[in-house]
Structures are given as C-alpha cells and as structure tokens.
mmCIF file of C-alpha atoms in Angstrom:
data_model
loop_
_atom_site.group_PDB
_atom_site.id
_atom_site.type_symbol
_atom_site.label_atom_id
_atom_site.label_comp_id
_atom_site.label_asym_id
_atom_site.label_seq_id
_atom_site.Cartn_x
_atom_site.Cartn_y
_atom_site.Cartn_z
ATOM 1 C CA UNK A 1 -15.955 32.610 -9.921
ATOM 2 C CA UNK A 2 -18.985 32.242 -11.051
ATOM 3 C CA UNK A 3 -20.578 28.990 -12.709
ATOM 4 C CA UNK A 4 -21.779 30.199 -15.763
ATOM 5 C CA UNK A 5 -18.668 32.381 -15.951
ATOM 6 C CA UNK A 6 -16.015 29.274 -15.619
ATOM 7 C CA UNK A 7 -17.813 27.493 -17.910
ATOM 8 C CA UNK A 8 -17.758 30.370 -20.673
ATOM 9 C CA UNK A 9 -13.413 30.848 -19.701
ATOM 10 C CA UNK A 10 -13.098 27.298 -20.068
ATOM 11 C CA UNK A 11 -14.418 27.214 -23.489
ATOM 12 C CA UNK A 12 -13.146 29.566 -25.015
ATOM 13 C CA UNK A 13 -9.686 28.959 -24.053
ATOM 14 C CA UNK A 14 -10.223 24.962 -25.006
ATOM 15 C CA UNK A 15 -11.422 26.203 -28.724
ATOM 16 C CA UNK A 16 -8.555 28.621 -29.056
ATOM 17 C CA UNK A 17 -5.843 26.064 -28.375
ATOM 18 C CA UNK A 18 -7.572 24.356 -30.780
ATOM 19 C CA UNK A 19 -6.194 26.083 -33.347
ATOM 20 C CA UNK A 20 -2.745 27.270 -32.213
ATOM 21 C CA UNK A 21 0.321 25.066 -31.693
ATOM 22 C CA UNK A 22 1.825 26.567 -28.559
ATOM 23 C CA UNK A 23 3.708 24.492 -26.151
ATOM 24 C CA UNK A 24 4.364 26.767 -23.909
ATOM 25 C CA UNK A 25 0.458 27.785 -23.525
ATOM 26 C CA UNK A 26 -0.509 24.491 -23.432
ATOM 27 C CA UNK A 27 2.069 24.126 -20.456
ATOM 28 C CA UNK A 28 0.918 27.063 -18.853
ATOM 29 C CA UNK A 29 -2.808 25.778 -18.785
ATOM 30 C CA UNK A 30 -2.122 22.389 -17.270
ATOM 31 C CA UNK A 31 0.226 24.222 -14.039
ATOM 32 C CA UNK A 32 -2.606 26.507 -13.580
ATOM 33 C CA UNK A 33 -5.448 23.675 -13.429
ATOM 34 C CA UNK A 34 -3.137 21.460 -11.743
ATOM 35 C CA UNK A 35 -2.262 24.424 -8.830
ATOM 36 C CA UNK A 36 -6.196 25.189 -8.719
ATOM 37 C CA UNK A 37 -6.713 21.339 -8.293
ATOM 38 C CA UNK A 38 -4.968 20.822 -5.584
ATOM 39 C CA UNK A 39 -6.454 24.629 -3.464
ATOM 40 C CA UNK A 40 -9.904 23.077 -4.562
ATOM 41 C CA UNK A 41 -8.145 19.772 -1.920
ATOM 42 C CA UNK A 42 -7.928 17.175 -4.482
ATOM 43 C CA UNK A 43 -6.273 14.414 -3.402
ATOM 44 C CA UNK A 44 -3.233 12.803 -4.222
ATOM 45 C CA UNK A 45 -4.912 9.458 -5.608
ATOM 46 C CA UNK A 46 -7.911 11.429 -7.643
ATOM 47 C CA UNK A 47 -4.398 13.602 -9.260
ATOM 48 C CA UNK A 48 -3.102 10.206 -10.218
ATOM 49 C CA UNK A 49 -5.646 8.770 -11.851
ATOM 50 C CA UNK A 50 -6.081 12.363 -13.548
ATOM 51 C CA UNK A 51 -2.740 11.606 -14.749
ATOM 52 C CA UNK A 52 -3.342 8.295 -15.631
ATOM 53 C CA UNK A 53 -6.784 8.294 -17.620
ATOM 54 C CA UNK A 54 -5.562 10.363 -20.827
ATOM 55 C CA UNK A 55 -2.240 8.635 -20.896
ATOM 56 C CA UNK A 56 -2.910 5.720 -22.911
ATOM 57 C CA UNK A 57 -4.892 7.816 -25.902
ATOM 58 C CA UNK A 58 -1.787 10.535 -24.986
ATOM 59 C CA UNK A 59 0.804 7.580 -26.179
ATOM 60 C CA UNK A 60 -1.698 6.813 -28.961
ATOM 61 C CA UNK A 61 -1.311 10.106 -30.504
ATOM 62 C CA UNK A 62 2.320 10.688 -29.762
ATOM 63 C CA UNK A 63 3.312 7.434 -31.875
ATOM 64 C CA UNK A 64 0.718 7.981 -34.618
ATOM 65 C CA UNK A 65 2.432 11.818 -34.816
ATOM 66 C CA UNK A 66 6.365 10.900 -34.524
ATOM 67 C CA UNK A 67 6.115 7.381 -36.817
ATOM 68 C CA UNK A 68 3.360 7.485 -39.124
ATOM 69 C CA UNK A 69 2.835 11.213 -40.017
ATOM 70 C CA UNK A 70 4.464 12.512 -42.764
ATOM 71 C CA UNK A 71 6.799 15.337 -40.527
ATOM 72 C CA UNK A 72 7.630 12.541 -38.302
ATOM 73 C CA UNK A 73 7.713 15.335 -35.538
ATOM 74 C CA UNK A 74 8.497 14.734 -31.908
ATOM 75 C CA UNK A 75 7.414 18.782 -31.539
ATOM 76 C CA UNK A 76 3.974 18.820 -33.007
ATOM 77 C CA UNK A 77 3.638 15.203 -31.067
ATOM 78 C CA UNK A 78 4.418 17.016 -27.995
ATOM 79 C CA UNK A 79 2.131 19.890 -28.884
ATOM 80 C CA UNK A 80 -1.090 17.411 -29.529
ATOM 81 C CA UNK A 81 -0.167 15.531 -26.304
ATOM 82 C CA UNK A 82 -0.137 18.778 -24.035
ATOM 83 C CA UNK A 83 -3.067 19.791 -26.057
ATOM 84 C CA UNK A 84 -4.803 16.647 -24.937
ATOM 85 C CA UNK A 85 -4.052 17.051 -20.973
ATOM 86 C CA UNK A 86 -4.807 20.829 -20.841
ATOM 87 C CA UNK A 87 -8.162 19.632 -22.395
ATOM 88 C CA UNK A 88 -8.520 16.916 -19.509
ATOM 89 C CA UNK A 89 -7.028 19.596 -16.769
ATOM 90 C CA UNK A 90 -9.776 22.049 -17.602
ATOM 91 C CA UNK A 91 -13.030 19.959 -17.697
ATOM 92 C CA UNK A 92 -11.444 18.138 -14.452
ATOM 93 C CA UNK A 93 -11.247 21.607 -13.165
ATOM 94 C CA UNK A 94 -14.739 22.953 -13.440
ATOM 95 C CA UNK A 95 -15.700 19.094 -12.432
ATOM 96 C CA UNK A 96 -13.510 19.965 -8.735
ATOM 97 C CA UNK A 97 -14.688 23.288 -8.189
ATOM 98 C CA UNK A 98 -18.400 23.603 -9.289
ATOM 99 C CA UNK A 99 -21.462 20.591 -8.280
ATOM 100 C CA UNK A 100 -23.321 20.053 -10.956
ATOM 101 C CA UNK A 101 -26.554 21.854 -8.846
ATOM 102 C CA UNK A 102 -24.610 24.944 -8.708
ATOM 103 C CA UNK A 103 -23.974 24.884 -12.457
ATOM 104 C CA UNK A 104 -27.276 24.483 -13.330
ATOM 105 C CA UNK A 105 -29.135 26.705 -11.427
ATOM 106 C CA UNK A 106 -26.466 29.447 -12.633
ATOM 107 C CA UNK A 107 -26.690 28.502 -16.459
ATOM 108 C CA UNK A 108 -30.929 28.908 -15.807
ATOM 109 C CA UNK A 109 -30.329 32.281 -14.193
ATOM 110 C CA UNK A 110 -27.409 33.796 -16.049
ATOM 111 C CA UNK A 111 -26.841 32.244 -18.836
ATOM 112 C CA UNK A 112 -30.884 32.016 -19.098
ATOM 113 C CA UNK A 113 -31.534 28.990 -20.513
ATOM 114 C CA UNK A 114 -34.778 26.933 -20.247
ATOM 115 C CA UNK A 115 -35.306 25.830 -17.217
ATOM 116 C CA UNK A 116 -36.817 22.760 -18.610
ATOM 117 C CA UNK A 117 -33.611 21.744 -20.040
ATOM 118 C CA UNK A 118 -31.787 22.822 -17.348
ATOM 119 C CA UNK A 119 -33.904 20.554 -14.884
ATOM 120 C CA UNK A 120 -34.013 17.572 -17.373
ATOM 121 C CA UNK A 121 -29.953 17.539 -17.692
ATOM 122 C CA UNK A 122 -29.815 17.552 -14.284
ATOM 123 C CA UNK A 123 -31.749 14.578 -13.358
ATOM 124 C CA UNK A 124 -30.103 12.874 -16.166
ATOM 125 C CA UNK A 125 -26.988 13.249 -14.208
ATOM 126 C CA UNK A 126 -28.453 12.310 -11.002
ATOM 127 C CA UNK A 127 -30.043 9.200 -12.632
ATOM 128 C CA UNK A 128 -26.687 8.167 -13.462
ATOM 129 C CA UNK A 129 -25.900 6.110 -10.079
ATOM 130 C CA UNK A 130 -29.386 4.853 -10.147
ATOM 131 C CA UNK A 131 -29.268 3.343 -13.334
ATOM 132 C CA UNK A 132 -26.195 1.528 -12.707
ATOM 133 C CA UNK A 133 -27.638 0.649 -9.516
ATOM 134 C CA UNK A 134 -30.356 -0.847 -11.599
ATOM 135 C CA UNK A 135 -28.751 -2.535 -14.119
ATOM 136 C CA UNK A 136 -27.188 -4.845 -11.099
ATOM 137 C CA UNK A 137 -30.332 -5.096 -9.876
ATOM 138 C CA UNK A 138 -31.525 -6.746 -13.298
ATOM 139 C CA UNK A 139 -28.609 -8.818 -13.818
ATOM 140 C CA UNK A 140 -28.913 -10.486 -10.290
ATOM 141 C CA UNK A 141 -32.804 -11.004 -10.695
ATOM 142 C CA UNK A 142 -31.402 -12.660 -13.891
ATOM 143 C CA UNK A 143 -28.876 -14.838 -12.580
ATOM 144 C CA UNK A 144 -31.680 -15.971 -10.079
ATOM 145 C CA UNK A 145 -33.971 -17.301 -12.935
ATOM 146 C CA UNK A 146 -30.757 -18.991 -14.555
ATOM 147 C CA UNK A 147 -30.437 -16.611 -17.167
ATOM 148 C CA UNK A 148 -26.904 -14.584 -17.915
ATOM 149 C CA UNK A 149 -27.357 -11.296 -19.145
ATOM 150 C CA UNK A 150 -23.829 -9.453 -20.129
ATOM 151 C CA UNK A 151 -23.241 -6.176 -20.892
ATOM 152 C CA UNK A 152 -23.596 -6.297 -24.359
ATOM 153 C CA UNK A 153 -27.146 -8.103 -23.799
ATOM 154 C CA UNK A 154 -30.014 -5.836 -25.595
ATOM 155 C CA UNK A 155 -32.254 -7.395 -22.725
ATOM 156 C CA UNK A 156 -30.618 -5.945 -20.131
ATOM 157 C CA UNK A 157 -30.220 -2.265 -21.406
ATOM 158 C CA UNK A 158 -34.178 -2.781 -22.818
ATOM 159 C CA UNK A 159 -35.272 -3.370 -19.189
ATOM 160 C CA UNK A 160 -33.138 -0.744 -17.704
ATOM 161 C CA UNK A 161 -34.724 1.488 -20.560
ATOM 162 C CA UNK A 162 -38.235 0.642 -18.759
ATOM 163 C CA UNK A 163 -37.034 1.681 -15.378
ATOM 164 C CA UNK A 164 -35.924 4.855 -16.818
ATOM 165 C CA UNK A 165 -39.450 5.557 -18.471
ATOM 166 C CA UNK A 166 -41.282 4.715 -15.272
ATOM 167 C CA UNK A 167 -38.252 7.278 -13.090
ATOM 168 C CA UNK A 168 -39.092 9.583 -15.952
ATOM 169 C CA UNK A 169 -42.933 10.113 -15.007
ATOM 170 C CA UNK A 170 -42.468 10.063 -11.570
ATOM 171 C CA UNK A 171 -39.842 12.721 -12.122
ATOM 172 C CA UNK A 172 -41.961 14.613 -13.491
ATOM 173 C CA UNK A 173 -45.131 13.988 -11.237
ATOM 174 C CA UNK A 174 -42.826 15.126 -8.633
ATOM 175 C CA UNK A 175 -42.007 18.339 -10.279
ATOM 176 C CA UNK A 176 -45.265 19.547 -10.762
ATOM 177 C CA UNK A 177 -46.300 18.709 -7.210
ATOM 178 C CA UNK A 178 -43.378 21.202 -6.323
ATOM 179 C CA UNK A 179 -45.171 23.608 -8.675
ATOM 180 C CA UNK A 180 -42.925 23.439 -11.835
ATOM 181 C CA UNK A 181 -44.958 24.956 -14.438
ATOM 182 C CA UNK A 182 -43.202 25.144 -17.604
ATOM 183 C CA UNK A 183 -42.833 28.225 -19.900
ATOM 184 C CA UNK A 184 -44.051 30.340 -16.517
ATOM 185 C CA UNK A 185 -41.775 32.875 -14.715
ATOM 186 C CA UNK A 186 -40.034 31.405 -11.360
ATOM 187 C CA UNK A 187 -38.309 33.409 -8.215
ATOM 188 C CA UNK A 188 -34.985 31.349 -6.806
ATOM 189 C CA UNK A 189 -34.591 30.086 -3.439
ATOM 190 C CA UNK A 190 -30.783 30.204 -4.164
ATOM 191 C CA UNK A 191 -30.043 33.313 -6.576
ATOM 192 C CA UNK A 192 -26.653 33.078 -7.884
ATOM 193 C CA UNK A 193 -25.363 36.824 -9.142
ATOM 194 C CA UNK A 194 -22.373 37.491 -11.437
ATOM 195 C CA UNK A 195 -20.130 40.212 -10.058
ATOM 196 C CA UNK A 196 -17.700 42.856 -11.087
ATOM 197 C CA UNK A 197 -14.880 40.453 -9.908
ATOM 198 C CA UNK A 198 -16.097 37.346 -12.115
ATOM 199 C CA UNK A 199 -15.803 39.457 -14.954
ATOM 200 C CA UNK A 200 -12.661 41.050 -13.763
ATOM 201 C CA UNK A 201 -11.520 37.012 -13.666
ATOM 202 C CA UNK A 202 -12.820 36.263 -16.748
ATOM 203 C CA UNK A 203 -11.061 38.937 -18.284
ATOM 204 C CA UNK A 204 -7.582 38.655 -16.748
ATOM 205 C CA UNK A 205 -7.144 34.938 -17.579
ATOM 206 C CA UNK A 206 -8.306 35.788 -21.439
ATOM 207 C CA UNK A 207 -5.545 38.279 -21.445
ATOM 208 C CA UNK A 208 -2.862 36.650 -19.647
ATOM 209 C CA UNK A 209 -3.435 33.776 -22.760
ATOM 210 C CA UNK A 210 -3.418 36.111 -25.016
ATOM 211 C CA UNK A 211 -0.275 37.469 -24.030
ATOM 212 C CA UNK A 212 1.379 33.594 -23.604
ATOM 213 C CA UNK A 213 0.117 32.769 -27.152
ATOM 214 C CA UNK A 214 1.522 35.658 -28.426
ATOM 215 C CA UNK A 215 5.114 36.150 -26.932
ATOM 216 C CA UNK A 216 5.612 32.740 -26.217
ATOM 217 C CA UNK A 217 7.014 29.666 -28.824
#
C-alpha cells in the first residue's frame, strides 16, 4: 500500500477507536497488525519486546480503571488496555513495513507537503544515531579531563546542542550543493504513485471496521 495511504488508514482508525468502546474491534485490530507483523518477517524477539514495552503503562491503567474509578469495571479496563496495544500494534506496523525515506518522499509527492519540511524531519530522524553517538563522545572527552557529566547534566545536552547547530549548516550546505532550492518546482528520481488498489485497500479496511464496530459488542 502506499505510504501516504497507510499513514492516512492508520489514523483514522486510531482516532475512531478513540471514541468507541469496542472490545471486539480493538481485538480485531491487534490480530490484524500482529498477522501483518509477522508477513512483514518480524522476528520473534522484536514481537516480544512489542509485547513487553506497553505492558507496564497497560497494568497502570487496568488498576487505576478496576480500583480507583468510580465503575470499578474490569470491562471498560479491558477496553482501555486493548485500546492501548491496538494503538502500539498500528504505529509498530507502519514502523515494519514502510522506511522512513519511503514515507517521506511519498508524503512530499502525494500528500504534497513542503518539501522543506519533509527534508528537515527527515534528517532529524537520521540525526538521531548521531547524536547519541555524540553525546558518548562528549561524556568520554569529559571523563578524560576528570569531569562527570550525567544525563541530567545541562552541559552535556548544551554541547551536544552545538554539534547539532554546526550538522545543521552543513546539512544544509550539502543540500544546496545537490541543488535544493526551496519554494522551486522539483522532478523525482524515485516517483512513488497511488493506485486504484491502494485506494481499493484503503477503502476495504475502513469498511470492514465499520462493519466490526457496528455488529460487534
């Protein structure tokens, strides 16, 4: 399916479970991500932690919703709980199936946003292994000079905020070299069309929800 497509699907089903208490749809979403997890070759130890993560803010709610809520309700417990791992299932879905490259370049082209946001969240997500990368870097120059920065130090996070500054021209030196000109129109090197069968998709999974919420407890 495409990018742009999946991403539009996955929202709108997250925002309409918002506001319904199904079970049973909830249910139904976290077997379908689950089965597409595992065709998209997940493995078995990226499932568990999948299963693990949400668990502890999953027990969280459950005990705040059976003891100290007025209904004292194992039902709507179970409902919020679901709610919470369909919600997980879903973003860990379009997280398996779709790069982050491929979702960007499909949100400039179809969903036609500016490419200069679309470029900038981008290499905010590649900087991502960098800067941790760097912030090592910083604390073992530290420990060299005798000087223990932790993680809650504002001198460590100010001098990983200078690294970013100086990534953030060269960034964007580097972009213009590769004749980024912004506001101008730009051809693709990798076009990325929507077809009649993403829609068709798009479509049948809205419907077959529909259909759960409605003739389903």
């Amino acid at each position: 399916m495409n990018p742009s497509i999946k991403l539009l699907l996955i929202i709108i089903i997250s925002l309409e479970i918002s506001f319904t208490n199904h079970l049973t749809a909830n249910a139904f979403i976290i077997l379908i991500s689950v089965i597409f997890l595992f065709v998209h070759h997940i493995s078995k130890q990226s499932f568990f932690k999948l299963m693990l993560v949400p668990l502890i803010p999953a027990l969280a709610l459950a005990i705040t919703i059976r003891w100290f809520s007025p209904s004292h309700s194992w039902w709507f417990a179970t409902v919020l709980v679901s709610r919470l791992y369909a919600y997980y299932f879903l973003g860990a879905l379009i997280t398996v199936s779709t790069t982050p490259l491929e979702l960007a370049r499909s949100l400039e082209q179809n969903a036609h946003l500016p490419s200069q946001y679309v470029y900038g969240t981008l290499a905010a997500v590649n900087m991502v292994p960098r800067t941790i990368q760097e912030v090592k870097i910083i604390r073992i120059a530290g420990q060299m000079r005798g000087v223990q920065l932790s993680f809650w130090s504002p001198r460590l996070y100010f001098k990983a905020v200078l690294a970013a500054i100086s990534w953030s021209d060269h960034l964007a030196q580097a972009m213009e070299s590769q004749g980024f000109v912004e506001g101008q129109a730009r051809t693709y090197a990798h076009p990325i069309k929507v077809s009649f069968r993403d829609w068709g998709l798009f479509f049948t999974w809205i419907i077959l929800l529909q259909l759960c919420l409605t003739f389903f407890p």
